[in-house]
Coordinates of C-alpha atoms in Angstrom, one line a residue:
M5 CA 132.3 135.1 123.2
S6 CA 129.3 136.2 125.2
Y7 CA 127.0 134.0 127.1
W8 CA 124.3 134.2 124.4
S9 CA 126.8 133.6 121.5
D10 CA 128.1 130.5 123.3
L11 CA 124.6 129.3 123.9
I12 CA 123.7 129.7 120.2
M13 CA 126.8 127.8 119.1
N14 CA 126.0 125.0 121.6
C15 CA 122.5 124.8 120.1
I16 CA 123.8 124.5 116.6
S17 CA 126.3 121.8 117.6
I18 CA 123.8 119.8 119.4
L19 CA 121.3 120.1 116.4
C20 CA 123.9 118.9 114.0
L21 CA 124.7 115.9 116.2
F22 CA 121.0 115.0 116.4
S23 CA 120.5 115.4 112.7
V24 CA 122.4 112.1 112.2
F25 CA 119.6 110.2 114.1
P26 CA 116.3 111.8 113.1
L27 CA 114.7 108.6 111.9
I28 CA 115.6 106.3 114.7
L29 CA 113.8 108.4 117.3
S30 CA 110.1 108.0 116.2
Q31 CA 108.0 105.4 114.5
L32 CA 106.8 106.0 111.0
S33 CA 103.1 105.7 111.7
N34 CA 100.7 106.5 114.5
D35 CA 98.1 103.8 113.4
P36 CA 98.3 100.8 115.7
D37 CA 96.9 98.4 113.1
Q38 CA 99.5 99.5 110.6
L39 CA 102.3 99.2 113.1
L40 CA 101.1 95.6 114.0
N41 CA 101.0 94.6 110.4
W42 CA 104.1 96.1 108.8
C43 CA 105.9 94.9 105.7
L44 CA 109.1 96.6 104.9
D45 CA 109.3 98.6 101.8
G46 CA 111.9 96.4 100.1
M47 CA 112.8 94.7 96.9
H48 CA 110.9 91.4 97.6
H49 CA 108.4 92.3 100.4
K50 CA 104.7 92.2 100.0
S51 CA 102.9 95.5 100.7
R52 CA 100.7 94.0 103.4
P53 CA 101.1 90.7 105.4
G54 CA 98.8 87.8 104.6
P55 CA 98.6 84.0 104.5
E56 CA 100.6 81.9 102.1
D57 CA 99.7 78.4 101.0
E58 CA 103.4 77.4 101.4
L59 CA 106.7 78.9 102.3
F60 CA 110.0 77.2 101.7
E61 CA 111.7 75.2 104.6
Q62 CA 113.0 77.5 107.3
C63 CA 110.6 80.3 106.5
T64 CA 107.6 78.1 107.1
P65 CA 106.8 79.5 110.6
W66 CA 105.5 82.7 108.9
K67 CA 103.1 81.2 106.4
N68 CA 99.9 82.1 108.3
R69 CA 100.8 85.9 108.2
S70 CA 103.9 86.8 106.2
C71 CA 105.4 89.6 104.2
C72 CA 107.1 87.2 101.9
T73 CA 106.1 84.9 99.0
H74 CA 107.0 81.3 98.4
N75 CA 109.3 82.3 95.5
T76 CA 111.1 84.7 97.7
T77 CA 111.7 82.1 100.5
R78 CA 112.7 79.5 97.9
N79 CA 115.3 81.9 96.5
A80 CA 116.5 82.8 100.0
H81 CA 117.5 79.1 100.4
L82 CA 118.7 78.2 97.1
S83 CA 120.3 81.3 95.6
N84 CA 122.0 84.6 96.7
L85 CA 118.9 86.7 97.1
Y86 CA 120.8 90.0 97.0
N87 CA 124.0 88.7 95.4
F88 CA 125.4 88.4 99.0
S89 CA 127.8 85.7 99.8
Y90 CA 128.4 84.4 103.3
D91 CA 131.6 83.0 102.0
H92 CA 133.7 86.1 101.7
C93 CA 136.5 84.4 103.5
S94 CA 136.4 81.3 101.4
H95 CA 140.2 81.2 101.1
K96 CA 140.1 80.3 104.8
K97 CA 136.9 78.1 104.5
N98 CA 133.3 78.4 103.4
M99 CA 130.7 79.1 106.1
S100 CA 129.6 76.0 108.0
E101 CA 126.1 74.7 107.3
N102 CA 125.1 75.1 111.0
C103 CA 126.1 78.8 110.9
R104 CA 124.4 79.2 107.5
R105 CA 121.1 77.8 108.9
H106 CA 121.0 80.6 111.5
F107 CA 121.7 83.4 108.9
R108 CA 119.1 81.8 106.7
Q109 CA 116.6 81.9 109.6
D110 CA 117.6 85.6 110.1
L111 CA 116.9 86.3 106.4
C112 CA 113.5 84.6 106.7
F113 CA 112.7 87.0 109.6
Y114 CA 113.9 90.0 107.5
E115 CA 111.7 89.0 104.4
C116 CA 108.7 87.5 106.2
S117 CA 108.1 89.1 109.5
P118 CA 105.1 91.4 109.9
N119 CA 106.2 92.4 113.5
I120 CA 108.8 95.1 112.8
G121 CA 106.5 98.2 112.5
P122 CA 107.6 99.9 115.6
W123 CA 111.3 99.5 114.8
T124 CA 111.1 100.5 111.1
V125 CA 113.0 103.5 109.9
Q126 CA 113.5 105.0 106.4
V127 CA 116.8 104.5 104.4
S128 CA 117.8 105.2 100.8
M129 CA 119.2 102.0 99.3
K130 CA 118.9 100.2 96.0
I131 CA 117.3 97.1 97.6
R132 CA 115.0 98.8 100.1
N133 CA 113.5 102.1 101.4
E134 CA 113.1 100.9 104.9
R135 CA 115.0 98.8 107.4
F136 CA 114.4 97.7 111.0
Y137 CA 116.5 99.1 113.8
Q138 CA 117.3 97.7 117.2
V139 CA 114.7 95.1 117.2
P140 CA 114.9 93.2 120.6
L141 CA 116.4 89.8 119.9
C142 CA 116.2 87.2 122.6
E143 CA 119.4 86.5 124.4
S144 CA 119.1 82.7 124.0
E145 CA 118.5 83.2 120.2
C146 CA 121.6 85.4 119.9
I147 CA 123.7 83.0 121.9
A148 CA 122.7 80.0 119.8
W149 CA 123.4 81.9 116.7
F150 CA 126.8 83.1 117.7
S151 CA 127.7 79.6 119.1
A152 CA 127.0 78.1 115.7
C153 CA 129.2 80.5 113.9
V154 CA 132.0 81.0 116.4
D155 CA 134.6 79.0 114.4
D156 CA 133.5 80.5 111.0
Y157 CA 135.4 83.3 109.3
T158 CA 134.8 86.9 108.4
C159 CA 136.9 90.1 108.0
T160 CA 134.7 92.7 109.6
D161 CA 132.2 93.1 112.4
N162 CA 129.8 95.2 110.3
W163 CA 128.7 93.6 107.0
V164 CA 126.5 96.5 106.0
R165 CA 129.1 99.2 106.1
N166 CA 132.5 97.6 105.9
L167 CA 132.2 95.1 102.9
V168 CA 133.0 96.1 99.4
W169 CA 130.3 95.7 96.7
N170 CA 130.5 95.3 93.1
K171 CA 128.8 93.3 90.3
Q172 CA 130.2 90.0 91.6
G173 CA 128.9 90.6 95.1
N174 CA 130.4 91.4 98.4
H175 CA 134.1 91.3 99.3
C176 CA 136.4 92.2 102.1
K177 CA 138.2 95.5 101.9
K178 CA 141.8 95.5 100.9
G179 CA 144.0 94.9 103.9
L180 CA 141.3 93.4 106.1
E181 CA 142.3 90.0 107.5
C182 CA 139.8 87.0 107.8
K183 CA 139.6 85.9 111.4
T184 CA 137.1 83.7 113.3
F185 CA 133.9 85.1 114.5
K186 CA 135.2 84.7 118.0
E187 CA 138.2 86.9 117.2
I188 CA 136.2 89.5 115.3
F189 CA 133.2 89.9 117.5
G190 CA 134.2 88.6 120.9
T191 CA 130.8 88.1 122.3
A192 CA 127.3 87.0 121.2
E193 CA 125.9 90.4 122.2
N194 CA 128.5 92.3 120.0
F195 CA 127.9 89.9 117.1
C196 CA 124.1 90.2 117.0
E197 CA 124.0 94.0 117.4
K198 CA 126.9 94.8 115.0
V199 CA 126.8 92.3 112.1
W200 CA 123.8 93.9 110.5
D201 CA 124.5 97.4 111.6
D202 CA 122.2 97.6 114.7
S203 CA 119.3 95.8 113.3
W204 CA 119.1 93.7 116.4
K205 CA 119.3 94.6 120.1
Y206 CA 120.5 91.9 122.5
T207 CA 117.7 91.5 125.0
P208 CA 117.4 89.3 128.1
D209 CA 114.9 86.5 127.7
N210 CA 112.8 87.8 130.6
Q211 CA 112.0 90.9 128.7
P212 CA 109.8 91.3 125.6
C213 CA 112.0 90.0 122.8
M214 CA 111.8 88.4 119.3
K215 CA 112.5 84.9 118.3
I216 CA 113.7 83.9 114.8
W217 CA 113.1 80.2 115.5
F218 CA 109.6 79.2 116.5
D219 CA 106.8 76.7 115.7
G220 CA 104.4 78.6 113.4
E221 CA 101.7 76.0 114.1
K222 CA 101.5 77.3 117.7
G223 CA 101.3 80.9 116.6
N224 CA 103.9 83.6 116.3
P225 CA 105.3 84.6 119.7
N226 CA 106.6 87.8 118.2
D227 CA 103.0 89.2 117.9
N228 CA 102.9 89.8 121.7
V229 CA 106.2 91.7 121.6
T230 CA 105.0 94.0 118.9
I231 CA 101.6 94.5 120.8
L232 CA 103.4 95.6 123.9
K233 CA 105.7 98.0 122.0
V234 CA 102.7 99.5 120.1
K235 CA 101.0 100.1 123.4
E236 CA 104.0 101.7 124.8
L237 CA 104.2 104.0 121.7
M238 CA 100.6 104.9 121.8
E239 CA 101.0 105.9 125.5
W240 CA 104.0 107.9 124.6
G241 CA 102.0 109.5 121.9
K242 CA 99.3 110.6 124.3
S243 CA 101.9 112.7 126.1
G244 CA 102.1 115.0 123.1
V245 CA 104.6 113.3 120.8
K246 CA 102.9 112.3 117.6
G247 CA 105.0 110.2 115.3
R248 CA 107.3 112.2 112.9
D249 CA 105.1 115.4 112.8
N250 CA 106.5 117.0 115.9
L251 CA 110.1 115.6 115.5
P252 CA 111.8 118.9 114.3
L253 CA 110.3 120.7 117.3
N254 CA 111.3 118.0 119.7
F255 CA 114.9 118.2 118.3
I256 CA 115.0 122.0 118.8
L257 CA 113.6 121.9 122.3
T258 CA 115.9 119.2 123.4
A259 CA 118.9 121.0 121.9
V260 CA 118.0 124.2 123.6
V261 CA 117.7 122.4 127.0
M262 CA 120.9 120.5 126.6
A263 CA 122.7 123.7 125.4
L264 CA 121.4 125.7 128.4
F265 CA 122.7 122.9 130.7
V266 CA 126.1 122.9 129.1
Q267 CA 126.3 126.6 129.1
Q268 CA 125.2 127.0 132.7
K269 CA 127.7 124.3 133.9
K270 CA 130.5 126.1 131.9
Y271 CA 129.8 129.5 133.4
C272 CA 129.3 128.2 136.9
S273 CA 132.7 126.5 136.6
L274 CA 134.2 129.7 135.4
S275 CA 132.7 131.7 138.2
S276 CA 134.1 129.3 140.9
V277 CA 137.6 129.8 139.6

C-alpha cells in the first residue's frame, strides 16, 4: 500500500475504535446548574432533585435534596427493586447483612444522588436511559465496602454484563463457579470499579471523591466534589470543546493525529532498515 492508503486505513481503524466510547468522553450538558442538579433518566428517578419529607432508613442522608421518593427508598430496602437478587450464590450462602447494607447504601446513592451530572452518559436499557460512569468513590468507602463483603459469594466480577436475566431475576451463567468476593475480585479497587461495570472509580481520599455514607444533617459532602468537577468542565469548555456538539469533529481530528503518528513511526522504521 502507498503512504496515503495506509494513512486512510489507520484513520478508519482508530475511528472505529473510538466509536465504542463516544458517550464517555463528554458531559451531556454545558449548563452548570443542570450538571449540579442532575437526576438520572431512570425508572424510579424524579426529573429534578428536591426535598422529601422523609426517606427510608439508609437513604435518609439525601432527604434535603434527592432524586428519589420515599416509596422508592422503601422498596429499595424491603423488596427487589429491579428484580435483582444479591443472593445469586444462595447454594453457597446468602449475602451477609453487613455486606448487604453496603450494597443498599450504594443503591440509595444510585436512586437519590443529584451529584452525578458530570459523569452521566446515555445508555439504552429497559430500566434507564442514563447511567453514571467512573464517579470518583473515596478509597476508604470502597475498602469498607469490600471488607464487609470479602467472605460473601458471587460468580462473576461484572454483575451488569455477566449475569443471566430472565423473568425470575438474575442468575449465574452456566459453568461459572461461585467463589468468595476475595477470590473473584482480589482487591477493593478491582471490586468497586468492576462490580457495576465502571460506575465507580477508586480514588484516594486526599482527592475530590464521593461518599455513600454521610450525615445528611451536616450537609452533603458530595456537593463540593461535583462543584469542582463542573468548574473543571467549564474551563475545558472555554478551550473550545462544547459538550457533545463538537464530539464528532474532535474524534476525527484525534484519529488523524494518531494515524499520522503511527504512519510516520512506521515509515521512519522502514527507512532505517
